[in-house]
Coordinates of C-alpha atoms and ligand atoms in Angstrom, one line a residue:
M27 CA 7.1 67.2 27.3
C28 CA 10.6 67.9 26.4
G29 CA 13.4 70.4 28.5
I30 CA 14.7 73.3 26.8
V31 CA 17.7 75.4 27.9
G32 CA 19.3 78.5 26.3
I33 CA 22.2 80.9 27.5
V34 CA 23.7 83.6 26.3
G35 CA 27.3 83.9 28.8
K36 CA 30.7 85.5 29.0
T37 CA 32.2 82.8 28.9
P38 CA 32.0 79.2 27.4
V39 CA 28.5 77.9 28.4
A40 CA 28.5 74.2 27.2
Q41 CA 29.0 72.9 31.0
S42 CA 26.4 75.1 31.9
L43 CA 23.6 74.1 29.0
Y44 CA 25.0 70.4 30.1
D45 CA 24.6 70.5 33.7
G46 CA 21.0 72.7 33.4
L47 CA 19.8 69.7 31.3
T48 CA 20.8 66.8 33.3
V49 CA 18.6 68.4 36.3
I50 CA 15.3 68.5 33.2
Q51 CA 16.5 64.9 32.2
H52 CA 13.0 63.9 33.8
R53 CA 11.4 65.8 30.9
G54 CA 12.7 63.5 28.2
Q55 CA 14.7 60.5 28.0
D56 CA 15.1 59.8 24.3
A57 CA 17.3 62.1 22.8
A58 CA 19.7 65.1 24.2
G59 CA 21.6 68.3 22.0
I60 CA 23.7 71.1 22.6
M61 CA 24.7 73.7 19.7
T62 CA 27.0 76.3 20.6
I63 CA 27.9 79.2 18.7
D64 CA 31.6 80.5 18.3
Q65 CA 33.0 82.6 15.9
N66 CA 30.4 82.2 13.5
M67 CA 30.1 78.9 13.8
F68 CA 27.7 76.5 14.7
N69 CA 28.5 73.4 17.0
L70 CA 26.4 70.7 17.5
R71 CA 26.2 67.6 19.3
K72 CA 22.9 65.4 19.5
A73 CA 21.7 61.9 19.6
N74 CA 19.3 59.5 21.2
G75 CA 20.0 58.8 24.8
L76 CA 20.3 60.2 28.0
V77 CA 22.2 63.7 28.5
R78 CA 25.0 61.2 30.2
D79 CA 25.3 59.0 27.4
V80 CA 25.0 61.8 24.4
F81 CA 27.9 64.1 25.6
H82 CA 31.6 62.3 26.1
T83 CA 34.6 64.8 27.2
R84 CA 35.2 64.9 22.9
H85 CA 31.9 66.5 22.3
M86 CA 32.1 68.7 25.1
K87 CA 35.4 69.9 23.9
R88 CA 33.7 70.5 20.6
L89 CA 31.0 72.4 21.8
S90 CA 32.7 75.6 22.3
G91 CA 31.8 79.4 22.5
N92 CA 29.7 81.7 24.7
M93 CA 26.4 81.3 23.7
G94 CA 24.0 78.3 23.3
I95 CA 21.5 76.4 23.6
G96 CA 20.3 72.5 24.8
H97 CA 17.4 70.0 24.7
V98 CA 16.1 66.8 26.0
R99 CA 13.6 65.3 24.1
Y100 CA 10.3 63.1 24.9
P101 CA 8.8 62.8 21.1
T102 CA 5.3 63.7 21.0
A103 CA 4.9 64.2 17.0
G104 CA 7.0 62.7 14.4
T105 CA 9.5 59.8 15.3
S106 CA 12.4 58.8 17.6
S107 CA 14.5 59.1 15.0
S108 CA 18.0 60.8 16.1
A109 CA 17.2 62.9 12.8
E110 CA 14.5 64.6 15.1
A111 CA 16.5 65.4 18.3
Q112 CA 17.1 68.7 18.8
P113 CA 18.1 71.5 18.5
F114 CA 17.4 72.0 14.5
Y115 CA 19.1 74.3 12.3
V116 CA 18.4 76.3 9.1
N117 CA 21.2 78.2 7.7
S118 CA 19.0 80.8 6.8
P119 CA 18.7 83.8 7.3
F120 CA 21.8 84.2 9.2
G121 CA 21.7 80.7 10.8
I122 CA 19.2 79.6 13.5
A123 CA 19.5 77.0 16.1
F124 CA 16.4 75.7 17.6
A125 CA 14.9 74.0 20.7
H126 CA 11.0 73.5 21.3
N127 CA 9.0 72.2 24.1
G128 CA 5.3 71.0 23.3
N129 CA 3.2 70.5 20.4
L130 CA 1.5 72.3 17.3
T131 CA -2.0 71.3 16.9
N132 CA -2.0 72.6 13.4
A133 CA 1.3 71.2 11.9
H134 CA -0.8 69.6 9.2
D135 CA -1.8 72.7 7.7
L136 CA 1.5 74.5 8.3
Q137 CA 3.4 71.6 6.5
E138 CA 1.5 72.9 2.9
E139 CA 1.5 76.4 3.7
V140 CA 5.5 76.1 4.8
F141 CA 6.4 74.6 0.7
R142 CA 3.7 77.0 -0.8
I143 CA 4.4 80.5 0.5
A144 CA 8.0 80.0 1.9
R145 CA 9.4 77.0 -0.5
R146 CA 11.2 75.4 2.6
H147 CA 11.7 71.8 2.7
I148 CA 11.0 69.9 6.0
N149 CA 13.0 66.7 6.4
T150 CA 11.5 65.3 9.5
T151 CA 8.2 64.9 10.7
S152 CA 8.7 66.7 13.4
D153 CA 6.7 69.5 13.9
S154 CA 9.2 71.4 15.6
E155 CA 11.3 71.6 12.4
L156 CA 7.7 72.8 11.2
L157 CA 8.0 75.6 13.5
L158 CA 11.6 76.9 13.1
N159 CA 11.3 77.3 9.3
I160 CA 8.1 79.6 10.0
L161 CA 10.1 81.3 12.5
A162 CA 13.2 81.5 10.0
H163 CA 11.0 82.4 7.0
E164 CA 9.3 85.3 9.1
L165 CA 12.6 86.6 9.9
Q166 CA 13.9 86.7 6.5
Q167 CA 10.8 88.7 5.3
V168 CA 11.7 91.2 8.1
A169 CA 15.5 91.4 8.9
G170 CA 18.1 93.3 7.2
L171 CA 21.6 92.2 7.4
S172 CA 21.2 92.1 11.4
V173 CA 18.6 91.7 13.7
T174 CA 17.2 94.1 16.0
A175 CA 14.6 93.7 19.1
E176 CA 11.8 95.3 17.0
H177 CA 12.5 92.5 14.1
I178 CA 12.4 89.9 16.7
F179 CA 8.9 90.9 18.2
E180 CA 7.3 91.4 14.9
V181 CA 8.7 88.2 14.1
V182 CA 7.0 86.0 16.8
T183 CA 3.9 88.1 16.9
K184 CA 3.3 86.9 13.2
V185 CA 4.4 83.4 14.3
H186 CA 1.7 83.5 17.0
K187 CA -0.8 84.1 14.5
K188 CA 0.0 81.6 12.2
I189 CA 0.4 78.5 14.7
R190 CA -1.9 76.8 17.2
G191 CA -0.8 74.5 20.0
A192 CA 2.0 74.8 23.0
Y193 CA 5.5 76.2 22.5
A194 CA 8.0 77.3 24.6
V195 CA 10.8 77.8 22.1
V196 CA 14.4 78.5 22.4
A197 CA 16.4 79.6 19.0
A198 CA 20.1 80.9 18.7
I199 CA 20.7 83.2 15.7
I200 CA 24.2 83.6 14.8
G201 CA 26.0 86.7 15.4
Q202 CA 22.9 87.5 16.8
G203 CA 21.4 86.7 19.9
I204 CA 18.6 84.6 21.4
V205 CA 15.3 84.6 21.2
A206 CA 13.0 82.6 23.4
F207 CA 9.0 82.7 23.7
R208 CA 6.2 81.2 25.2
D209 CA 2.5 80.4 23.4
P210 CA 0.2 82.8 24.3
H211 CA -2.0 80.5 26.8
G212 CA 1.7 79.5 28.6
I213 CA 0.6 76.0 28.2
R214 CA 3.9 74.9 28.7
P215 CA 6.7 76.3 31.0
L216 CA 9.6 78.6 30.6
A217 CA 11.6 80.9 32.9
L218 CA 14.3 83.5 33.0
G219 CA 17.0 83.9 34.6
K220 CA 20.5 86.1 35.4
R221 CA 23.7 85.4 36.7
M222 CA 26.5 88.2 37.7
T223 CA 29.9 87.6 36.6
E224 CA 33.0 89.9 36.6
L225 CA 32.9 90.1 32.8
G226 CA 28.7 91.3 33.4
E227 CA 25.6 89.9 33.1
E228 CA 24.9 86.2 31.8
W229 CA 21.3 85.4 31.0
M230 CA 19.6 82.0 30.6
V231 CA 16.3 80.3 29.9
A232 CA 15.2 77.0 30.7
S233 CA 12.0 74.8 30.8
E234 CA 12.0 74.9 34.5
S235 CA 13.3 77.3 37.6
V236 CA 15.9 74.0 38.6
A237 CA 17.8 74.2 35.7
L238 CA 18.5 77.8 36.8
D239 CA 19.2 76.5 40.4
A240 CA 21.6 74.2 39.1
V241 CA 24.0 76.4 37.4
G242 CA 23.8 79.5 39.7
F243 CA 21.5 81.8 38.0
Q244 CA 19.3 83.5 39.7
F245 CA 15.8 83.1 38.6
I246 CA 14.5 86.4 37.5
R247 CA 10.5 85.5 36.3
D248 CA 8.7 83.5 34.0
V249 CA 8.3 84.3 30.7
S250 CA 4.9 85.3 30.5
P251 CA 2.3 83.6 28.2
G252 CA 2.9 85.1 24.6
E253 CA 5.5 87.2 25.4
A254 CA 9.3 86.8 23.4
V255 CA 12.6 87.2 25.4
Y256 CA 15.6 89.0 22.9
I257 CA 18.9 88.7 24.4
T258 CA 21.6 90.2 22.5
E259 CA 25.1 88.6 22.1
N260 CA 25.9 91.2 24.3
G261 CA 24.2 90.4 26.9
E262 CA 21.4 93.3 26.6
L263 CA 17.9 92.0 27.4
H264 CA 14.7 92.8 25.6
T265 CA 11.3 91.9 26.3
R266 CA 8.0 92.4 24.7
Q267 CA 4.2 90.7 24.9
C268 CA 3.6 89.7 21.7
A269 CA 0.4 88.0 21.7
E270 CA -3.2 90.0 20.9
N271 CA -4.9 88.0 23.6
P272 CA -2.8 86.0 25.9
I273 CA -4.6 84.1 28.9
T274 CA -2.4 82.3 31.3
S275 CA -4.0 78.6 31.4
P276 CA -0.6 76.3 32.3
C277 CA -0.6 72.5 32.0
I278 CA -2.2 71.1 35.1
F279 CA -0.3 68.0 34.2
E280 CA 3.2 69.6 34.9
F281 CA 1.9 69.9 38.9
V282 CA 0.7 66.6 38.8
Y283 CA 3.6 64.7 37.4
F284 CA 6.0 66.4 34.9
A285 CA 7.7 69.1 37.0
R286 CA 9.7 68.5 39.3
P287 CA 8.7 69.2 43.4
D288 CA 11.7 71.7 43.6
S289 CA 10.8 74.1 40.2
F290 CA 8.5 77.1 40.2
I291 CA 6.2 77.3 37.8
D292 CA 4.1 80.6 36.9
G293 CA 4.6 81.8 40.8
I294 CA 3.5 78.3 41.9
S295 CA 6.1 76.0 43.9
V296 CA 5.3 72.4 42.4
Y297 CA 6.0 70.9 46.0
A298 CA 3.4 72.6 47.5
S299 CA 0.8 72.2 44.8
R300 CA 1.4 68.7 45.6
V301 CA 1.2 68.5 49.1
N302 CA -2.2 70.6 48.8
M303 CA -3.4 67.5 46.2
G304 CA -2.6 65.3 49.2
R305 CA -4.6 67.3 51.6
R306 CA -7.3 67.3 49.4
L307 CA -7.5 64.0 48.9
G308 CA -6.7 62.8 52.4
E309 CA -9.9 64.6 53.0
K310 CA -12.0 63.1 50.3
I311 CA -11.0 59.5 51.8
A312 CA -12.1 60.5 55.2
R313 CA -15.1 61.4 53.9
E314 CA -16.1 59.1 51.6
W315 CA -14.2 56.1 52.9
S316 CA -14.5 57.1 56.8
D317 CA -15.6 52.8 57.4
L318 CA -12.2 51.9 55.9
D319 CA -9.7 50.1 58.0
I320 CA -6.3 51.2 56.3
D321 CA -2.9 50.4 58.1
V322 CA -0.7 52.4 56.4
V323 CA -0.4 54.8 53.6
I324 CA 2.5 53.6 50.8
P325 CA 3.9 55.8 48.0
I326 CA 4.8 54.6 44.2
P327 CA 7.7 56.4 43.9
E328 CA 9.0 58.7 42.7
T329 CA 6.7 61.5 41.9
S330 CA 3.8 60.6 44.3
M331 CA 5.3 60.8 47.3
D332 CA 5.1 64.4 48.5
V333 CA 1.4 63.5 47.8
A334 CA 1.2 60.4 49.7
L335 CA 3.1 62.0 52.9
Q336 CA 0.6 64.7 53.2
I337 CA -2.2 62.2 52.6
A338 CA -1.0 60.2 55.5
N339 CA -0.6 62.9 57.7
T340 CA -4.1 64.2 57.2
L341 CA -5.7 60.7 57.7
E342 CA -2.9 60.6 60.6
L343 CA -2.1 56.9 59.3
P344 CA 1.6 55.6 59.2
Y345 CA 3.4 56.7 55.8
R346 CA 6.1 54.0 54.7
Q347 CA 8.0 53.3 51.9
G348 CA 7.0 50.0 50.7
F349 CA 8.5 49.7 47.2
V350 CA 12.3 50.9 46.6
K351 CA 13.1 52.7 43.4
N352 CA 16.0 51.1 41.2
R353 CA 17.8 54.8 40.5
Y354 CA 19.5 53.6 36.8
I355 CA 15.8 53.3 35.8
G356 CA 14.2 56.4 34.6
R357 CA 10.6 57.6 34.3
T358 CA 8.2 54.5 32.6
F359 CA 5.6 56.7 31.5
I360 CA 7.6 58.8 29.3
M361 CA 9.5 55.8 27.7
P362 CA 8.0 55.0 24.1
G363 CA 6.0 51.9 23.4
Q364 CA 3.9 49.9 26.2
T365 CA 6.1 46.9 25.9
M366 CA 8.9 49.0 27.1
R367 CA 7.0 51.0 29.6
K368 CA 5.1 47.4 30.9
K369 CA 8.7 45.8 31.5
S370 CA 10.4 48.5 33.0
V371 CA 7.7 48.7 36.3
R372 CA 9.1 45.7 37.7
R373 CA 12.7 46.5 37.0
K374 CA 12.2 49.9 38.3
L375 CA 10.5 48.7 41.5
N376 CA 10.6 46.6 44.3
A377 CA 8.5 45.7 47.3
I378 CA 10.0 45.4 50.9
S379 CA 7.7 42.6 51.8
S380 CA 7.5 43.5 55.5
E381 CA 5.9 46.6 54.6
F382 CA 3.1 44.7 53.3
K383 CA 2.4 41.2 54.7
G384 CA -1.1 41.3 56.9
K385 CA -1.8 44.9 56.3
N386 CA -4.4 46.8 54.4
V387 CA -2.5 49.3 52.4
L388 CA -3.3 52.2 50.7
L389 CA -0.9 52.9 47.4
V390 CA -0.7 56.5 46.4
D391 CA 0.3 57.3 43.1
D392 CA 0.1 61.1 41.0
S393 CA -2.0 59.5 38.4
I394 CA -3.2 56.4 36.7
V395 CA -3.1 56.9 32.8
R396 CA -2.7 53.5 30.6
G397 CA -2.6 51.5 34.3
T398 CA 0.4 50.0 33.3
T399 CA 2.1 51.1 36.8
S400 CA -1.0 50.6 39.0
G401 CA -2.1 47.0 38.1
Q402 CA 1.7 45.9 38.7
I403 CA 1.9 47.0 41.9
I404 CA -0.7 46.0 43.3
E405 CA -0.2 43.0 42.1
M406 CA 3.5 43.3 43.7
A407 CA 1.5 44.3 47.0
R408 CA -0.5 41.4 47.1
E409 CA 2.7 39.0 46.3
S410 CA 4.1 40.6 49.5
G411 CA 1.1 39.7 51.1
A412 CA -1.1 42.8 51.3
K413 CA -4.2 41.6 53.0
K414 CA -6.5 44.7 51.1
V415 CA -4.9 47.0 48.8
Y416 CA -6.4 50.3 48.6
F417 CA -5.4 53.0 45.5
A418 CA -5.6 56.4 45.5
S419 CA -4.7 58.9 42.6
A420 CA -4.0 62.5 42.9
A421 CA -5.0 63.4 39.5
P422 CA -8.8 62.7 38.5
E423 CA -9.5 60.2 35.9
I424 CA -7.7 60.5 32.8
R425 CA -10.1 59.9 29.8
F426 CA -9.5 62.4 27.0
P427 CA -5.7 62.4 24.6
N428 CA -3.6 65.0 25.1
V429 CA -2.3 67.2 21.7
Y430 CA -0.2 69.7 23.9
G431 CA 3.1 67.9 24.4
I432 CA 2.5 64.8 26.4
D433 CA 2.1 61.6 24.7
M434 CA -1.1 59.9 25.0
P435 CA -2.7 60.8 21.4
S436 CA -4.9 57.9 22.0
A437 CA -8.3 57.7 24.1
N438 CA -8.3 53.8 23.7
E439 CA -5.3 53.5 25.5
L440 CA -6.4 55.5 28.7
I441 CA -7.2 53.0 31.2
A442 CA -10.5 55.5 32.3
Y443 CA -11.4 55.8 28.7
G444 CA -15.4 54.5 28.6
R445 CA -15.1 53.1 32.0
E446 CA -16.5 54.0 35.5
I447 CA -14.5 54.2 39.1
D448 CA -15.6 50.3 39.8
Q449 CA -14.3 49.1 36.5
I450 CA -11.1 50.5 36.4
A451 CA -10.9 49.0 40.4
D452 CA -11.7 45.7 38.5
L453 CA -9.0 45.5 36.0
I454 CA -6.2 46.9 38.3
Q455 CA -7.7 44.7 40.9
A456 CA -7.9 47.1 43.4
D457 CA -10.4 46.5 46.9
G458 CA -11.0 50.4 46.4
L459 CA -10.3 52.8 44.2
I460 CA -10.2 56.8 44.7
F461 CA -9.7 60.0 42.4
Q462 CA -9.3 63.4 43.3
D463 CA -11.9 65.7 42.2
I464 CA -11.0 68.3 39.3
T465 CA -12.0 71.1 41.2
D466 CA -9.7 70.2 44.1
L467 CA -6.7 69.3 41.9
V468 CA -7.1 72.9 40.2
E469 CA -7.6 74.6 43.5
A470 CA -4.7 72.8 45.2
V471 CA -2.5 74.0 42.5
R472 CA -4.3 77.8 42.6
E473 CA -3.7 77.9 46.2
E474 CA -0.6 78.9 45.6
N475 CA -1.3 81.6 43.0
D476 CA -5.0 82.5 42.9
S477 CA -4.4 85.1 39.9
I478 CA -4.4 82.2 37.6
Q479 CA -8.1 81.9 36.4
R480 CA -7.5 78.8 34.4
F481 CA -5.6 75.5 33.6
E482 CA -5.3 73.5 30.6
T483 CA -7.3 70.3 31.4
S484 CA -8.0 68.6 28.8
V485 CA -7.2 65.1 29.6
F486 CA -9.6 65.3 32.7
D487 CA -12.6 67.5 30.9
G488 CA -11.9 67.2 27.1
N489 CA -11.7 70.9 26.7
Y490 CA -9.1 72.4 24.3
I491 CA -8.0 75.6 25.4
T492 CA -7.1 76.5 21.9
G493 CA -10.3 75.6 20.4
D494 CA -9.2 74.0 17.1
V495 CA -9.2 70.3 18.4
D496 CA -12.1 68.7 17.3
Q497 CA -12.9 64.5 16.7
D498 CA -11.9 64.8 13.6
Y499 CA -8.6 65.9 14.9
L500 CA -8.4 63.3 17.3
E501 CA -8.9 60.8 14.8
R502 CA -6.2 61.7 12.7
I503 CA -3.8 61.9 15.6
D504 CA -5.1 58.2 17.1
I505 CA -4.3 56.8 13.7
S506 CA -0.8 58.6 13.1
R507 CA 0.3 58.2 16.6
G508 CA -1.6 55.7 18.5
E509 CA 0.0 52.6 19.9
K510 CA -0.8 50.5 16.6
S511 CA 0.9 53.0 14.1
R512 CA 4.2 52.7 16.4
E513 CA 4.4 49.0 16.2
A514 CA 5.1 49.2 12.3
P515 CA 9.3 48.7 12.6
I516 CA 9.4 49.5 8.9
L517 CA 8.5 53.0 9.3
Q518 CA 11.2 53.5 11.9
A519 CA 13.7 52.1 9.9
E520 CA 12.9 54.1 6.7
L521 CA 13.1 57.2 8.7
S522 CA 16.2 56.4 9.9
N523 CA 17.5 56.4 6.5
L524 CA 16.8 59.9 6.4
D525 CA 19.1 60.8 9.9
M526 CA 20.6 63.6 7.6
H527 CA 22.3 66.4 9.5
N528 CA 24.3 69.3 7.9
I529 CA 26.0 70.1 10.8
D530 CA 28.2 67.2 12.0
S531 CA 26.6 65.9 15.1
N532 CA 28.0 62.4 15.6
D533 CA 31.5 61.2 16.9
Ligands
LIG177 O1 -1.0 54.5 34.7 P1 0.5 54.4 33.9 O2 0.3 54.9 32.4 O3 1.6 53.8 34.3 O4 1.1 56.2 34.2 C1 1.1 56.9 35.2 C2 2.1 56.4 36.2 O5 3.6 56.9 35.5 C3 4.0 57.5 36.2 O6 5.5 57.0 36.9 P2 6.9 57.1 36.2 O7 7.5 55.7 36.5 O8 6.7 57.9 34.6 O9 7.7 58.1 36.8 P3 8.0 58.8 38.2 O10 9.3 57.8 38.6 O11 8.6 60.2 38.2 O12 6.8 58.5 39.5 C4 3.2 58.3 37.1 O13 4.0 59.0 38.4 C5 2.3 57.0 37.4 O14 3.3 56.4 38.5
LIG178 N1 7.5 67.0 24.3 C1 7.9 67.7 23.6 O1 8.1 68.7 24.2 C2 7.9 67.1 22.0 C3 8.6 68.7 21.1 C4 8.3 67.9 20.1 N2 6.9 68.1 19.4 C5 9.0 66.6 19.5 O2 8.1 65.7 19.0 O3 10.2 66.6 19.3
LIG179 MG1 5.1 57.4 39.1

């Protein structure tokens, strides 16, 4: 679920890009990068790691210039190699730096086309490098010695026709400006903001509005699904709808888990949607478990806290913090590899025994995906002396792989795949287990903006809105990206031999 930022400023932008990336760090913990443009030169720093570890003072000094883009990566295609960290770069036409959040579903077909039609070489297995080369090829076809807004809109229109899947993109074209666009379904989010300075207007795009807040940009609006935004290096804004049939269908998992609660996506407060999820799930618990003897509601930090508090309010039960989160450990779900995810749960969360001893507890999480967290947390609650442990999930059962930028390529890894609720409860050792209904989840989010008719809900119902995902496709990604394929260390080592950058991004 990577995060992207881009700024066209009047003064150096590196610090704002850095600060913007730190507040969307929750979208990707594997790699980070910033590319700026100064006097007709790109400056790049990217590497594996968190934002605070990748950029040191010496890198920040090198990232001069008033225009630039940044990325935090959560790999959902290709490998975790630093060669696939973003931004990516191509030298023609003009020189383009590029960052992408999402996942293409027709990357396989495009790969061949890029070589056959454009004679372009892709040096990684990243779908984002592919997308950059398609964009570059189309720009090459239309632009002369400079780029106009018309060129950009023509190019994005063509790109929409060629590629399928989820993409929110920002690209900086040297000597010209920054272009940003969102796929015609608007699966991944993208917000536009403005900052007034004495020297004039500065513009920023970012995956989440919270990144704009953090660096003093005022949220203007979401980039519409299918729309392209072009900001010239002088700060003129041009926008146009470039998709023939845009249908707003944002990914519902952004609201369940990915986005920060203080962000607004497509006019919806992520926080308010989570409170609604809590209310609706609380009502379901009251309806279906009226005879249950719950003493206390306890959240599983961090994302479920807003939901759990509302469940407690709805059920008129006490809400207590039974687990303490180690603030130096990030999100476990977006870590690569099941071994690392499993180990991290206990390092990340520790129980306060007194909150469990002799009590019947209702544990609340935003979602149960592989069951890594819930299984271990229930064990911890019992070790701490809980009498009974009930479990509630603010999202419905996740039974289908994700192909749009969440790393769940294989149904077999999902604990709810092929299982009924009581079988899942047995596996995680819960005394009772309840999931939100899909209609309630959708309505909880829609309550905040009922003009949105549809959400991307494939992980719950197997309905892939881009219309190009069939069983064959799912089997292919299962083989290429499933847990087994990632356990092949040779592949990783071989690929890191190809860590080549034509701009210095190292120390
Ligand atoms: O069933 P699983 O495969 O364990 O996945 C679901 C869990 O992973 C996420 O937490 P995470 O630790 O990533 O982040 P958080 O601190 O934001 O809750 C999510 O909030 C659930 O707790
Ligand atoms: N989660 C994402 O947005 C990832 C972007 C891209 N598919 C990558 O793997 O680098
Ligand atoms: Mg969690």
